[in-house]
Tab-separated table of C-alpha atoms in Angstrom:
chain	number	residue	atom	x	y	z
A	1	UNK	CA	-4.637	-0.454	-10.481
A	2	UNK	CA	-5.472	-2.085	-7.527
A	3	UNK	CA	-3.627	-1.043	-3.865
A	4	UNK	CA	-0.662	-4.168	-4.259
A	5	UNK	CA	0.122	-2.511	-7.580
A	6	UNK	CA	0.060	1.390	-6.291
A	7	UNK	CA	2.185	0.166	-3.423
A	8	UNK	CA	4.878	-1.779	-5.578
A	9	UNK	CA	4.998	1.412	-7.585
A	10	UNK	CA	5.756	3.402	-4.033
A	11	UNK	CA	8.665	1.178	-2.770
A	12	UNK	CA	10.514	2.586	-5.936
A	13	UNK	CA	10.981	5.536	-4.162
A	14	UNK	CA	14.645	6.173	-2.445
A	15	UNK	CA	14.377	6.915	0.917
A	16	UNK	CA	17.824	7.961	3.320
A	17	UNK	CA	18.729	5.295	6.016
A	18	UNK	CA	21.766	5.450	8.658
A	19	UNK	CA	23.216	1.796	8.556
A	20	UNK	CA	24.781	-0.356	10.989
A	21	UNK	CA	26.291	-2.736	8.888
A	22	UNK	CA	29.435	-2.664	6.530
A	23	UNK	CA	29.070	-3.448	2.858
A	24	UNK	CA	30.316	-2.672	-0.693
A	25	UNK	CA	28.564	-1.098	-3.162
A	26	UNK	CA	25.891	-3.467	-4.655
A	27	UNK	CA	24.915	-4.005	-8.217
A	28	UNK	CA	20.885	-4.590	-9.434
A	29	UNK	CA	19.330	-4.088	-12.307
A	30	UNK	CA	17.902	-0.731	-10.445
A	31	UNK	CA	21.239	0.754	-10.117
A	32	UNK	CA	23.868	0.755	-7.363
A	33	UNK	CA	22.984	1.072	-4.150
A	34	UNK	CA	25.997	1.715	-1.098
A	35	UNK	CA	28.822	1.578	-0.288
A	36	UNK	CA	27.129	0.993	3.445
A	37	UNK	CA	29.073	1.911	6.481
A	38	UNK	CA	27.671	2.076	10.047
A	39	UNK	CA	26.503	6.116	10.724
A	40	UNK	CA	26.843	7.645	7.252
A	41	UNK	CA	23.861	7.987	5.145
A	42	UNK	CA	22.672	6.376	1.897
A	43	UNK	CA	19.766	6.874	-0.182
A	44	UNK	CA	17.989	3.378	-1.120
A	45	UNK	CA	14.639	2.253	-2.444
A	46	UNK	CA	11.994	1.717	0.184
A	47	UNK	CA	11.902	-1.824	-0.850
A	48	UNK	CA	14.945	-2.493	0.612
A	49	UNK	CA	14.509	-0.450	4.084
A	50	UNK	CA	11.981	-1.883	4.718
A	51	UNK	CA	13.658	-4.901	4.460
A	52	UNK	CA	16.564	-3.405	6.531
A	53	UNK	CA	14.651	-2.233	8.773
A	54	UNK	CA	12.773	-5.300	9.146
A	55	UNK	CA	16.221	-6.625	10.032
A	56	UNK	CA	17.451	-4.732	12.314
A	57	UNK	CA	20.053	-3.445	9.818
A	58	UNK	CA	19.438	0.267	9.751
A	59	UNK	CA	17.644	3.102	11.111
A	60	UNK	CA	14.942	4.902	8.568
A	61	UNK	CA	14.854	8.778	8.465
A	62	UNK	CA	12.136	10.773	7.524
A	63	UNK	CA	12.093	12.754	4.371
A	64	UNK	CA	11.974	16.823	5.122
A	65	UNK	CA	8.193	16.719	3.909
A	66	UNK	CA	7.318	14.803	6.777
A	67	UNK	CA	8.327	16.457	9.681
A	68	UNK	CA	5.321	18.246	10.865
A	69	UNK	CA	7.043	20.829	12.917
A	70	UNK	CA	8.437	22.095	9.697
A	71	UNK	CA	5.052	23.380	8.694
A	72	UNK	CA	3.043	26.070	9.929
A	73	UNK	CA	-0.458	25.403	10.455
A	74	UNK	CA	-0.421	21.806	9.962
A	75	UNK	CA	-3.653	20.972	11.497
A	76	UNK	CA	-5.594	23.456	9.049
A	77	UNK	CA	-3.721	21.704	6.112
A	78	UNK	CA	-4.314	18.595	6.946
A	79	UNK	CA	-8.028	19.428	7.040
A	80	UNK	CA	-7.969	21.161	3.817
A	81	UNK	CA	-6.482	17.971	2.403
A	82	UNK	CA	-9.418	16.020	3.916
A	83	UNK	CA	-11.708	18.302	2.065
A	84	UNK	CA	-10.414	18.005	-1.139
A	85	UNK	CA	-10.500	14.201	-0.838
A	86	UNK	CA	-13.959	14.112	0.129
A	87	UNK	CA	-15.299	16.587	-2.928
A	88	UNK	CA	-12.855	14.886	-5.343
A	89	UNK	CA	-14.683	11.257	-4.274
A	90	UNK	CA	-18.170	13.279	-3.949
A	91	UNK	CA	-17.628	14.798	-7.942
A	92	UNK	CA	-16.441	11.056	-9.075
A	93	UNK	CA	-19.851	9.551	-7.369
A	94	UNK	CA	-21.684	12.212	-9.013
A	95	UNK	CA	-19.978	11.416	-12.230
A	96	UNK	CA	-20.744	7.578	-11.660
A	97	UNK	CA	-24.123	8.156	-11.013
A	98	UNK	CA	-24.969	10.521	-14.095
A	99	UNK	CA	-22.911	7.596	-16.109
A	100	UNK	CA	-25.200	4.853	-14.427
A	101	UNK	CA	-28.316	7.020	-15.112
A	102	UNK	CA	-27.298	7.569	-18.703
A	103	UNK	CA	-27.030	4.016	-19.692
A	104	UNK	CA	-23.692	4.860	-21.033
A	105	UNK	CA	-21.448	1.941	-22.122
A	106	UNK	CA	-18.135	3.644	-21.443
A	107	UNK	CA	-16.596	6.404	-19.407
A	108	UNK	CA	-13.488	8.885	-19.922
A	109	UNK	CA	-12.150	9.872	-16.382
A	110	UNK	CA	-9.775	12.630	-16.739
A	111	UNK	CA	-6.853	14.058	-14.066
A	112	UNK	CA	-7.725	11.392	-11.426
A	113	UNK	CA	-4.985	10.759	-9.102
A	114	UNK	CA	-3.806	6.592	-8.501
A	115	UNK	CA	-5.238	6.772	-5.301
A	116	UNK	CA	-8.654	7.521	-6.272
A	117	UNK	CA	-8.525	5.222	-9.574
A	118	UNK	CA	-7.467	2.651	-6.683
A	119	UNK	CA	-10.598	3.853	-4.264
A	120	UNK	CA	-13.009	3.771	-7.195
A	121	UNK	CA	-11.653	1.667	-9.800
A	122	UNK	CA	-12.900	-1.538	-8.316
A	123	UNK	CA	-16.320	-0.402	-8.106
A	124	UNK	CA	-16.499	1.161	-11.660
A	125	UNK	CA	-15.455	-2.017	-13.026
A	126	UNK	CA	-18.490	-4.085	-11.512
A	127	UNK	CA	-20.546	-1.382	-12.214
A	128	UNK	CA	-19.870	-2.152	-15.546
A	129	UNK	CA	-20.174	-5.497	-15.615
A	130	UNK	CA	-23.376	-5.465	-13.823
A	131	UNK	CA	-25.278	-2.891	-16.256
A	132	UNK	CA	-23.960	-5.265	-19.496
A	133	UNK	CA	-25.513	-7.977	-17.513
A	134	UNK	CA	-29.008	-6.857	-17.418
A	135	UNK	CA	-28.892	-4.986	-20.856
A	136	UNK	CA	-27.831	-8.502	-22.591
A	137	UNK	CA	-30.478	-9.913	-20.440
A	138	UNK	CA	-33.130	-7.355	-21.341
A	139	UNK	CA	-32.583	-7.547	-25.270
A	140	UNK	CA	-34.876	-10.292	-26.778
A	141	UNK	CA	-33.363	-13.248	-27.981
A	142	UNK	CA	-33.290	-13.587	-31.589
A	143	UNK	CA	-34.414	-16.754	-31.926
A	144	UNK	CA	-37.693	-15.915	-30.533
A	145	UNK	CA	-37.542	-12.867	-33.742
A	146	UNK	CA	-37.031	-14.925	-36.528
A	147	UNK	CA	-39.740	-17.295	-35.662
A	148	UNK	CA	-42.627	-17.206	-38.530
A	149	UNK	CA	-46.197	-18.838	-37.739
């Protein structure tokens, strides 16, 4: 999955925005979304606050999970986060590189999160590609084995 695909998957999410327009409940294919009225709240998809937004038609709020004065010691979390990234990445280059020393023609990655199949997925894939490459390249032809003199 490649980052237009994680993000298409992210504007699903329903966000709360305060607008400043009037409007009757609309009808997709999503659901219903409104009725809008200037100052009350409605949860939409981020898809369309951002377009909103983009408009000038509404004011975004933050989710509760954002607020950073909500949580105690955010610095130290946000540094512990960090480090998890970096030895999740760090254990998936490790697990590349035994899978590249191997010669191995496929790979199982288990509990990987879209964001690091997004990171890494691009470069796996080449990888690949690359190694299949040289081994097709490597094998003798077999033309040149079936020759008899």
């Amino acid at each position: 999955m490649d980052a237009a695909e994680v993000e298409f998957l992210a504007e699903k999410e329903l966000v709360t925005i305060i607008p400043n327009f009037s409007l009757d409940k609309i009808y997709l294919i999503g659901g219903d979304l409104g009725p809008f009225n200037p100052g009350l709240p409605v949860e939409v998809p981020l898809w369309l606050a951002i377009n909103l937004k983009q408009r000038q038609k509404c004011r975004l709020l933050p989710p509760e999970w954002m607020d950073v004065d909500n949580v105690p010691k955010a610095d130290e979390i946000r540094t512990l986060i960090k480090d998890v990234w970096d030895t999740r990445i760090a254990k998936l280059r490790v697990s590349a590189d035994s899978f590249v020393r191997q010669q191995e023609a496929h790979a199982k990655l288990d509990n990987l999160t879209l964001m690091e199949i997004n990171t890494s997925g691009a470069f796996l894939t080449q990888a690949l590609n690359h190694m299949y490459k040289l081994r097709t390249n490597l094998q003798p032809s077999e033309s040149a084995q079936s020759q008899d003199f």
